[in-house]
mmCIF file of C-alpha atoms in Angstrom:
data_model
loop_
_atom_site.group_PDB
_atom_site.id
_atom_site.type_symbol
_atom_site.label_atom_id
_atom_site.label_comp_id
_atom_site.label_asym_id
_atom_site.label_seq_id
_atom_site.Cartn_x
_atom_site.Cartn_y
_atom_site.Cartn_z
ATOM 1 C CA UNK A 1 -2.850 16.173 -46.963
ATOM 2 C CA UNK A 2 -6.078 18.055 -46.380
ATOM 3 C CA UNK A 3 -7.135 19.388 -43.296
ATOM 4 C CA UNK A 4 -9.877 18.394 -41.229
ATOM 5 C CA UNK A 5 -12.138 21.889 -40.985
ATOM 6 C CA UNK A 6 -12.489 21.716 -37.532
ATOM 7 C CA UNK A 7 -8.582 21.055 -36.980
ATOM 8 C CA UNK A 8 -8.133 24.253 -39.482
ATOM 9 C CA UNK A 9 -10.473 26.471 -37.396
ATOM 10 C CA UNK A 10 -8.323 25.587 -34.641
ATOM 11 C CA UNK A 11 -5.578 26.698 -36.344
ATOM 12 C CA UNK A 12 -6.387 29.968 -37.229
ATOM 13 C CA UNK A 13 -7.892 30.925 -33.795
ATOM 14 C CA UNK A 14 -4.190 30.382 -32.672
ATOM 15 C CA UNK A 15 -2.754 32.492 -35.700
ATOM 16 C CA UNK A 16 -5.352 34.773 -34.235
ATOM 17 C CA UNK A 17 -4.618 34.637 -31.171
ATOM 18 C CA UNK A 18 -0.737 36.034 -31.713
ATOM 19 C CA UNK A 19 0.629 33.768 -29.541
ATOM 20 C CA UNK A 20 4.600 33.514 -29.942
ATOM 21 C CA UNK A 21 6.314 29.745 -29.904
ATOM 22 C CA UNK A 22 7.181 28.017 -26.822
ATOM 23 C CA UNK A 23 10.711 28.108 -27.596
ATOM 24 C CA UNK A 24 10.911 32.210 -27.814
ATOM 25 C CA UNK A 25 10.472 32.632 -24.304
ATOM 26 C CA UNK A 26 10.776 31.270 -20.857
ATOM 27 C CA UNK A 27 9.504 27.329 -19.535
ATOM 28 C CA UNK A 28 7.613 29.779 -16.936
ATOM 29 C CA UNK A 29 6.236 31.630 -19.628
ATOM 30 C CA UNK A 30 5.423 28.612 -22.168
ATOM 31 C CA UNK A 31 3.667 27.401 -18.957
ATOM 32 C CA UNK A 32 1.067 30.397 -18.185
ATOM 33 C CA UNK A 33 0.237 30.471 -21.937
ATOM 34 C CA UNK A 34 -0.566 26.450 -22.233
ATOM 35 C CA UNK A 35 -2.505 26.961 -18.975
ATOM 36 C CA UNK A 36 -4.156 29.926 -20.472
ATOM 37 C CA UNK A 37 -5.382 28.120 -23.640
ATOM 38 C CA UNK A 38 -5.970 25.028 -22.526
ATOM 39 C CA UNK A 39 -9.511 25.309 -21.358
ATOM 40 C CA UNK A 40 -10.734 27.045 -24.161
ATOM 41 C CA UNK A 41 -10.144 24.351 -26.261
ATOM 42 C CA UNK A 42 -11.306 21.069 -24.070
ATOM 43 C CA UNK A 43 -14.319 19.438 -24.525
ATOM 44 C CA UNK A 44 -16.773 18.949 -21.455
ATOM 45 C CA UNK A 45 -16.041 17.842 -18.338
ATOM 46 C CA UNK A 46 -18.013 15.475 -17.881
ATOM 47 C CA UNK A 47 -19.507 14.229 -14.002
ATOM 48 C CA UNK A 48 -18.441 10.795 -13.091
ATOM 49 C CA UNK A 49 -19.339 9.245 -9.243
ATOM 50 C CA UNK A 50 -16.172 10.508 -7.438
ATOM 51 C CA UNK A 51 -13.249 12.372 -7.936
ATOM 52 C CA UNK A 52 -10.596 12.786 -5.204
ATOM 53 C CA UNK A 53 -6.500 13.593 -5.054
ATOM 54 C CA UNK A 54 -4.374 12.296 -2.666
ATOM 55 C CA UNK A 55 -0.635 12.244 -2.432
ATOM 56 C CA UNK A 56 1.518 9.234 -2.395
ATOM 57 C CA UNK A 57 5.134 8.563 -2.231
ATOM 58 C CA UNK A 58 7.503 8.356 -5.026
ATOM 59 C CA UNK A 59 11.476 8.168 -5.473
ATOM 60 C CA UNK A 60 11.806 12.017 -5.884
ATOM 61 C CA UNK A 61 9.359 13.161 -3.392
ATOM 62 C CA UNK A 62 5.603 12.976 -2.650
ATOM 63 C CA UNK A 63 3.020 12.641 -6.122
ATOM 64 C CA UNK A 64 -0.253 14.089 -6.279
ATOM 65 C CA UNK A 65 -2.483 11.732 -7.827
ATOM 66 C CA UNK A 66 -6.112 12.391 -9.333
ATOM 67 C CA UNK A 67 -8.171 9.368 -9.227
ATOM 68 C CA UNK A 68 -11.368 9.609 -11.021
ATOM 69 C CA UNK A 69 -14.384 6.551 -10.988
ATOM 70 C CA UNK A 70 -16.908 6.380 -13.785
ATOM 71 C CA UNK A 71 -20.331 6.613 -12.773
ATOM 72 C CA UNK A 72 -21.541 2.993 -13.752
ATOM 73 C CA UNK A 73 -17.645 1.642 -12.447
ATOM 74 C CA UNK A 74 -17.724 -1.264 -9.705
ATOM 75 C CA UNK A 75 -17.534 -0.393 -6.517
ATOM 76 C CA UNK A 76 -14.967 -2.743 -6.661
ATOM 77 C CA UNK A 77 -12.972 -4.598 -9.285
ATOM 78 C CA UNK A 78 -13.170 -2.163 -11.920
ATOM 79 C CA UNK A 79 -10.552 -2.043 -14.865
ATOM 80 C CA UNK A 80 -8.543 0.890 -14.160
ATOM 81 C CA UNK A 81 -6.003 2.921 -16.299
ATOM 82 C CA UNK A 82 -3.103 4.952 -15.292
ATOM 83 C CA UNK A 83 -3.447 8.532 -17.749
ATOM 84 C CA UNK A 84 -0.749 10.329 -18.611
ATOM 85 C CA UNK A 85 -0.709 13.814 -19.745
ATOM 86 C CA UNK A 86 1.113 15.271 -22.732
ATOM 87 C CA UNK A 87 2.978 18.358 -23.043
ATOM 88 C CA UNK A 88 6.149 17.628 -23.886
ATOM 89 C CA UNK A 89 7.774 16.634 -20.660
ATOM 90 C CA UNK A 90 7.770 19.960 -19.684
ATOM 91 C CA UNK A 91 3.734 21.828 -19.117
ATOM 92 C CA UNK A 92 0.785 19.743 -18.937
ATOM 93 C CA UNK A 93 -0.535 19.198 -14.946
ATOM 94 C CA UNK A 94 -4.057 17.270 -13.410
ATOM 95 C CA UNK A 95 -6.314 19.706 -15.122
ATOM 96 C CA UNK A 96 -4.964 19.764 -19.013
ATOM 97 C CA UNK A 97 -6.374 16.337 -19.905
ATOM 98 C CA UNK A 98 -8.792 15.808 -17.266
ATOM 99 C CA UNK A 99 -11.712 15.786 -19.434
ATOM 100 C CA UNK A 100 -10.110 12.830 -21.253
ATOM 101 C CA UNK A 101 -9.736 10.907 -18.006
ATOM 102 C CA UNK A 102 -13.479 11.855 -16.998
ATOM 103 C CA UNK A 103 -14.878 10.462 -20.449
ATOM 104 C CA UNK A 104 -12.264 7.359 -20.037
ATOM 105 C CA UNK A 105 -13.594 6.254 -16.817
ATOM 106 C CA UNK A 106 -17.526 6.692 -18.215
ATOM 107 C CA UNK A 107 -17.270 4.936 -21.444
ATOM 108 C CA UNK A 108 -14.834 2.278 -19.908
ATOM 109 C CA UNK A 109 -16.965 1.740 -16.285
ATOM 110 C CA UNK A 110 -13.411 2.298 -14.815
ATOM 111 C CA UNK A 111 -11.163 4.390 -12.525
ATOM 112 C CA UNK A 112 -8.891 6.794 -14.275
ATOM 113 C CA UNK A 113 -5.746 8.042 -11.585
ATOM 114 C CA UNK A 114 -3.605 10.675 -13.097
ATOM 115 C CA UNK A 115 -0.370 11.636 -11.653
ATOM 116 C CA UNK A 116 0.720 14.665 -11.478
ATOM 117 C CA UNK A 117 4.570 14.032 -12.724
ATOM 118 C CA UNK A 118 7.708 16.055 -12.008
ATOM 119 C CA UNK A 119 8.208 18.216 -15.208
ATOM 120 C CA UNK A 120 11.535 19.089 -16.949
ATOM 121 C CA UNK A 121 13.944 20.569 -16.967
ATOM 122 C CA UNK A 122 13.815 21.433 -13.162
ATOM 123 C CA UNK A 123 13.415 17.595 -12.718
ATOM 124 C CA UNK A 124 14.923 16.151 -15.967
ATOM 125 C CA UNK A 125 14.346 12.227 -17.559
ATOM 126 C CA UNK A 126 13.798 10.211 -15.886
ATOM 127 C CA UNK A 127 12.575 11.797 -13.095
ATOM 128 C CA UNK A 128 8.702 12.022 -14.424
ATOM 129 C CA UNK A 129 8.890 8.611 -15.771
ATOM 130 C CA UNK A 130 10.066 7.576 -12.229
ATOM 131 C CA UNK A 131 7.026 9.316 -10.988
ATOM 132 C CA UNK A 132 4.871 7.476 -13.155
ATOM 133 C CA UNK A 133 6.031 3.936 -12.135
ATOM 134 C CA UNK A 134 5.624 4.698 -8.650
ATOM 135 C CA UNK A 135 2.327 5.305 -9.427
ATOM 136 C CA UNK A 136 1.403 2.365 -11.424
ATOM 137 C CA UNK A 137 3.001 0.607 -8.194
ATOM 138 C CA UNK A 138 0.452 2.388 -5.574
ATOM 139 C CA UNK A 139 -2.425 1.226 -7.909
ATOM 140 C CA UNK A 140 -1.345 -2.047 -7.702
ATOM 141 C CA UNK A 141 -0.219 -2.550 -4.315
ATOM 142 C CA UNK A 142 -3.397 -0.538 -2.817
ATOM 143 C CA UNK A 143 -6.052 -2.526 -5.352
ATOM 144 C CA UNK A 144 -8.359 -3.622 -2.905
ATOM 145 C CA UNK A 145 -8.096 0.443 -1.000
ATOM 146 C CA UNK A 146 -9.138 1.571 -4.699
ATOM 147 C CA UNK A 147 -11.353 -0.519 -5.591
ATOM 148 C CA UNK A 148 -9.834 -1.906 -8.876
ATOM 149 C CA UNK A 149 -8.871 -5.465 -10.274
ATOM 150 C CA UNK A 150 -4.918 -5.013 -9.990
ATOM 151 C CA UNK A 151 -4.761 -7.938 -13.471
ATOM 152 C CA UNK A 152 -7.379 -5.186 -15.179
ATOM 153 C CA UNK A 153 -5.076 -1.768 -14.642
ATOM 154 C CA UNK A 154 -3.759 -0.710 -17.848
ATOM 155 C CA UNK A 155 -1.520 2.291 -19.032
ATOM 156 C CA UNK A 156 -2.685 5.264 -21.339
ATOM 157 C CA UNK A 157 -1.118 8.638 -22.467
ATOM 158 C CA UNK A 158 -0.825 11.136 -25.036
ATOM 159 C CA UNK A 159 2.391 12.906 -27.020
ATOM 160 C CA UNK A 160 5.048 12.781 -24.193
ATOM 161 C CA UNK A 161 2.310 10.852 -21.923
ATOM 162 C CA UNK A 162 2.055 8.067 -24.823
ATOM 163 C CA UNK A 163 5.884 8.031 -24.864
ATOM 164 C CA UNK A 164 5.922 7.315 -20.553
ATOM 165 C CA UNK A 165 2.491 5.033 -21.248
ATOM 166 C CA UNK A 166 5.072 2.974 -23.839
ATOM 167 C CA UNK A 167 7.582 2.894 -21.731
ATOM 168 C CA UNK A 168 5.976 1.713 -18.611
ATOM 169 C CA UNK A 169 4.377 -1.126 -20.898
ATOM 170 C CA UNK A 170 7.985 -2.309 -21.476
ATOM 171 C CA UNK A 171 9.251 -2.401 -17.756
ATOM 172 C CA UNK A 172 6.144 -4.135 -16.952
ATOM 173 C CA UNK A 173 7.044 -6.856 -19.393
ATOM 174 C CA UNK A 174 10.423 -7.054 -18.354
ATOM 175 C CA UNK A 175 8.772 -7.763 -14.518
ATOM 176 C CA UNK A 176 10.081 -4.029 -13.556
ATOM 177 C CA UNK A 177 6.423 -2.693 -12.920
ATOM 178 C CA UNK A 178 3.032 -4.631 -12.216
ATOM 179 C CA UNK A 179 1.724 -6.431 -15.117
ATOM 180 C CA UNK A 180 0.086 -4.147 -17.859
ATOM 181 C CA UNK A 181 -3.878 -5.350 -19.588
ATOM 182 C CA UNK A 182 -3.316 -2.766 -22.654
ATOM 183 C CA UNK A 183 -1.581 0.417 -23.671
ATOM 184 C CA UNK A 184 -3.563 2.953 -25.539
ATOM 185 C CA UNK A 185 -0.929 5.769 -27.170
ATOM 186 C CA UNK A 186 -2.102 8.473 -28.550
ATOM 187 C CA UNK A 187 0.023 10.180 -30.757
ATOM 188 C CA UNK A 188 3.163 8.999 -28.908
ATOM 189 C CA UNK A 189 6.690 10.398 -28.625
ATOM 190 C CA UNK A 190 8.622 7.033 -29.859
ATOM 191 C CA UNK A 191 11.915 8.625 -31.108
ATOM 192 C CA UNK A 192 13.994 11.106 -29.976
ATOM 193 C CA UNK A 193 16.041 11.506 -32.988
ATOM 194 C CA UNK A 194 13.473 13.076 -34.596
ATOM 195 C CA UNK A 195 14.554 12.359 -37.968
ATOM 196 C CA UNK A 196 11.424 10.705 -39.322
ATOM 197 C CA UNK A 197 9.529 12.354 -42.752
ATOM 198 C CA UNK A 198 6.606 14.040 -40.761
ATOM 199 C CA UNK A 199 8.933 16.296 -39.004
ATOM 200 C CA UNK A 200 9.747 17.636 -42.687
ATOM 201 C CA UNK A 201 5.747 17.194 -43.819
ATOM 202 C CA UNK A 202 4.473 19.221 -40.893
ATOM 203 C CA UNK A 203 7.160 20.925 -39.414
ATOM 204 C CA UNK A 204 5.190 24.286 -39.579
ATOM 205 C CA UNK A 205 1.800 25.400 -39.869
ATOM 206 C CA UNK A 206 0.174 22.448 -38.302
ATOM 207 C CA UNK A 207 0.655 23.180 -34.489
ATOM 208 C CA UNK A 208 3.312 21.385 -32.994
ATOM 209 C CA UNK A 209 6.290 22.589 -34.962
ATOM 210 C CA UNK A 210 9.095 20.816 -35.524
ATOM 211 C CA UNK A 211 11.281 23.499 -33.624
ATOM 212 C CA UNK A 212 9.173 23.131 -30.454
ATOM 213 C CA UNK A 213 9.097 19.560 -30.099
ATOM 214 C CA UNK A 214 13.344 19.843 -30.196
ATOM 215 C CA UNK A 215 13.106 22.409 -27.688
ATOM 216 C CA UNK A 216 10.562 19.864 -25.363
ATOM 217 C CA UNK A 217 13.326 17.453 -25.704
ATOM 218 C CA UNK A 218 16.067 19.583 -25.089
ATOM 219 C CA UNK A 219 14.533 20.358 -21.586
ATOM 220 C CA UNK A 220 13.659 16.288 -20.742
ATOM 221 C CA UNK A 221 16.934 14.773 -21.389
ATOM 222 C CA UNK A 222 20.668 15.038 -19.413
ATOM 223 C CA UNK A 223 22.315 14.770 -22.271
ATOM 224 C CA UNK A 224 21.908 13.478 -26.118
ATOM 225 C CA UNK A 225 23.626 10.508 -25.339
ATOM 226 C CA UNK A 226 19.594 9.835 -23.543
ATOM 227 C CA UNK A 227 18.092 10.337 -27.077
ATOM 228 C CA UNK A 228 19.131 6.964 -27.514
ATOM 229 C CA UNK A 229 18.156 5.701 -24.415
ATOM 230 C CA UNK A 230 15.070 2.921 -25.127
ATOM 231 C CA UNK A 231 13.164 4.561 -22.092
ATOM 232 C CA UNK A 232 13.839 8.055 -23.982
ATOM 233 C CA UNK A 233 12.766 6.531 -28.083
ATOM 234 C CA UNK A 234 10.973 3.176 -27.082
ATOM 235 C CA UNK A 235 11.180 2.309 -30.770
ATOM 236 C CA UNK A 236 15.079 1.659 -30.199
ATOM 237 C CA UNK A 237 13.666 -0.810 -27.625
ATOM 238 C CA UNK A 238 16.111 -4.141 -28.911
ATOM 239 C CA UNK A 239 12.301 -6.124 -28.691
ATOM 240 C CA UNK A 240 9.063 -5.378 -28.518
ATOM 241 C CA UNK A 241 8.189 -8.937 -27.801
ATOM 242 C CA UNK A 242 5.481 -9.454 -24.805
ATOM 243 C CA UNK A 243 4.323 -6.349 -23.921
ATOM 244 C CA UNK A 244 0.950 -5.078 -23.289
ATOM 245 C CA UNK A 245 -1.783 -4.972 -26.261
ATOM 246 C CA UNK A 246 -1.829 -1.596 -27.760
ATOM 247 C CA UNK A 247 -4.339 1.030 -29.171
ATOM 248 C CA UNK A 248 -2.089 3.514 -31.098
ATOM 249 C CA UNK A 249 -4.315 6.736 -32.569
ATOM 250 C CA UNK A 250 -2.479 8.666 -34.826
ATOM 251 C CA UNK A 251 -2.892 12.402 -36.378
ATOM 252 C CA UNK A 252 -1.798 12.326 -39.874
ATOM 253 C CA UNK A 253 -1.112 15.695 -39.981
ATOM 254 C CA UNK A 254 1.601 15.508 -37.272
ATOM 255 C CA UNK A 255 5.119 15.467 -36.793
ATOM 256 C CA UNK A 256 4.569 12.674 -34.887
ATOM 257 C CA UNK A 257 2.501 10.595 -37.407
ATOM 258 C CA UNK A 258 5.661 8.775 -38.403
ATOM 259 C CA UNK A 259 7.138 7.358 -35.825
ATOM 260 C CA UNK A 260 3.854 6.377 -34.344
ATOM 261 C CA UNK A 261 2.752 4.121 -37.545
ATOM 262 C CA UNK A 262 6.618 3.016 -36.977
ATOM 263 C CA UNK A 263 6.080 2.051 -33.467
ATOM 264 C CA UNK A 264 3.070 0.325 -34.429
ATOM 265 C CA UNK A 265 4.355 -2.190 -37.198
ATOM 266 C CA UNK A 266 7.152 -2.731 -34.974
ATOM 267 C CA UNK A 267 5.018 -3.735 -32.371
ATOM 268 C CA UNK A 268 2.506 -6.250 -35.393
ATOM 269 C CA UNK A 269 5.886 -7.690 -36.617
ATOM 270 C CA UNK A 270 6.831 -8.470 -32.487
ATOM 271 C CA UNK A 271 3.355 -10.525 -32.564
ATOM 272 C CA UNK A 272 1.679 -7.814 -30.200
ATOM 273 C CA UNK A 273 -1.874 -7.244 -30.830
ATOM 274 C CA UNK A 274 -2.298 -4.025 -31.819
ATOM 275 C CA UNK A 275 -5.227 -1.765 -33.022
ATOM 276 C CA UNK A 276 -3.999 1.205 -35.277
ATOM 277 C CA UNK A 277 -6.355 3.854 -35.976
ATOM 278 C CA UNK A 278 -5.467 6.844 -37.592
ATOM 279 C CA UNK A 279 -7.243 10.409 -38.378
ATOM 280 C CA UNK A 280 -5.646 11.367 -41.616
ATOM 281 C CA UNK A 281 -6.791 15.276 -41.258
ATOM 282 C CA UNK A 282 -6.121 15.873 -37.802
ATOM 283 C CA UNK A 283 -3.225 17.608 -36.566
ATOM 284 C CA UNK A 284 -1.173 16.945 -33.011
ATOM 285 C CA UNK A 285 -3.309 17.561 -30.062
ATOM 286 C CA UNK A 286 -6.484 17.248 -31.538
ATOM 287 C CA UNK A 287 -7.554 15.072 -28.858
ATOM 288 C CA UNK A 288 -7.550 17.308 -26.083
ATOM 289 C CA UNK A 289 -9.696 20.304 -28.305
ATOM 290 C CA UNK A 290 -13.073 18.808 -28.026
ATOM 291 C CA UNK A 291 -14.854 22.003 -27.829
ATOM 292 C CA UNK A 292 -13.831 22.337 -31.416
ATOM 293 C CA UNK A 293 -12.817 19.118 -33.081
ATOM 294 C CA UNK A 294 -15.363 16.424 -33.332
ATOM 295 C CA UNK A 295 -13.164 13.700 -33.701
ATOM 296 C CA UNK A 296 -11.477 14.464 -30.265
ATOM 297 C CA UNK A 297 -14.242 11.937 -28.609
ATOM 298 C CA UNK A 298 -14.244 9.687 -31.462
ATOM 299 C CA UNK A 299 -10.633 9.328 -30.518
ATOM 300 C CA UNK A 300 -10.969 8.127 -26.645
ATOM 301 C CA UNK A 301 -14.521 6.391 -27.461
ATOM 302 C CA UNK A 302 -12.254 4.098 -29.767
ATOM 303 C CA UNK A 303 -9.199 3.844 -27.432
ATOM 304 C CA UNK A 304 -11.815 2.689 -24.554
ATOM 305 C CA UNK A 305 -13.413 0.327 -27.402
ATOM 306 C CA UNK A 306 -10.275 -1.340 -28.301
ATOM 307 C CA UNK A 307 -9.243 -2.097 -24.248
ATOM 308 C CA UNK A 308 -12.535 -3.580 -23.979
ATOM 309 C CA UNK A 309 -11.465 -5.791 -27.186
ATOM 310 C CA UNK A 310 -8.371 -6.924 -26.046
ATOM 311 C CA UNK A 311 -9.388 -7.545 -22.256
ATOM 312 C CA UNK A 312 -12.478 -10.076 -24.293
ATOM 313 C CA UNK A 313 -9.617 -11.493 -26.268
ATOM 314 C CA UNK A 314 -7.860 -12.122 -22.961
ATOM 315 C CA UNK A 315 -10.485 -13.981 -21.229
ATOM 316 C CA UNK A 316 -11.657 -15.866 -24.358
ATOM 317 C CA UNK A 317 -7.762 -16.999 -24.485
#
């Protein structure tokens, strides 16, 4: 598969760069060198009305939550969407993906809250994804305080964020979290195994390496018997039936790309509507690199376009 130019330039700025793997070294020092690179790859921050963090209370201690409201957003009743940031379970914070969020609540006239999730392995699964449904909880329960239409809050995420954002989406159909409008995963972590083709299509050379993404996993779960674990690999979820409408954006040149477009059919064939859109030259990440891949805001402008679809499809019955 070719490579998109911008997703190649990318590339070789990080063969430039020297960097060595994640898995060479320490979590501390994987950590400084994602926060390092990080902003030299996002796109622009963009303003939006108000942005504020507070901290509210989960299982495992208190959550600092970013809350972010688009500049044309109601000042009350907006949609809202809970974002959750990838890294692998294990880096990521508020500030990786915040320019995601920002453009999110713009182009979808909503309120964006981030959480700020325990990490791995110091707090190891499910610890973050407990974090994260205490947090869809607050938005619900404190509505009104937020401004937000608690039937219009949906869940979205990227990589290990689009594997919580699935996740959440089937708790809340099983009545285990507040009702879900949409999902939108972005190239989602839906199996643990990690046995699917990609891993041997772009298991080197196209950013995300197959030997990193086992060492991210490594760090989340207890124990493999969790690989199995539905709330680990949604797509060994027995049924799919009834959850939230999804937007699934795939990289094709990913490790990830197959299990995604697996997690998608399985979610068509459960009678789930589902939007699949997929950037064949784009490698893992690509999303969060708009200073340097045009597609990035293609990606969330679609995401925002396809919640806006299925809340119409919603209303029209």
């Amino acid at each position: 598969m070719t490579l998109d130019p911008d997703a190649l330039r990318v590339l070789d700025m990080a063969r430039a760069a020297g960097g060595k793997p994640f898995e060479t070294g320490s979590v501390a020092a994987a950590r400084a060198a994602y926060n390092a690179s990080f902003p030299t790859l996002q796109g622009e921050h963009e303003p939006v009305a108000t942005t504020f963090e507070q901290q509210i209370d989960g299982p495992n201690g208190p959550i600092t939550v970013r809350i972010h409201r688009g500049i044309d957003a109601l000042p009350s009743g907006a949609p809202a969407l809970l974002y959750l940031h990838g890294g692998g379970w294990v880096i990521g914070n508020l500030d990786s993906h915040d320019e995601i969020c920002r453009l999110m609540a713009n182009l979808g006239n909503a309120v964006i809250v981030c959480p700020d999730y325990r990490l791995a392995p110091e707090h190891k699964f499910p610890a973050g994804l407990e974090d994260c449904l205490a947090t869809l909880r607050f938005m619900a329960e404190n509505a009104v305080d937020l401004g937000i239409d608690k039937v219009r809050i949906g869940v979205a995420g990227d990589s290990a964020g689009g594997n919580l954002a699935a996740v959440l989406a089937l708790l809340a159909r099983d009545g285990l979290a507040p009702p879900l409008a949409t999902q939108i995963l972005i190239y989602p972590n839906t199996d643990a195994r990690q046995t699917s083709d990609s891993y041997r299509r772009f298991g080197d050379g196209f950013g995300l390496t197959a030997t990193t993404m086992a060492w991210f996993r490594d760090h989340y779960v207890r124990t493999p018997d969790d690989i199995m674990d539905w709330r680990v690999s949604p797509l060994l979820a027995p049924d799919l039936a009834g959850v939230a409408p999804a937007f699934v954006g795939l990289a094709g040149c990913d490790i990830l790309a197959d299990e995604g477009a697996a997690y998608a059919a399985c979610l068509q064939a459960a009678g789930v509507p589902v939007i699949l859109r997929q950037w064949p030259g784009q490698i893992h990440g690509f999303v969060s690199m708009g200073r340097h891949i045009r597609a990035a805001r293609q990606a969330v402008v679609e995401g925002v376009t396809a919640w806006r679809h299925f809340e119409g499809s919603t209303s029209t019955g």
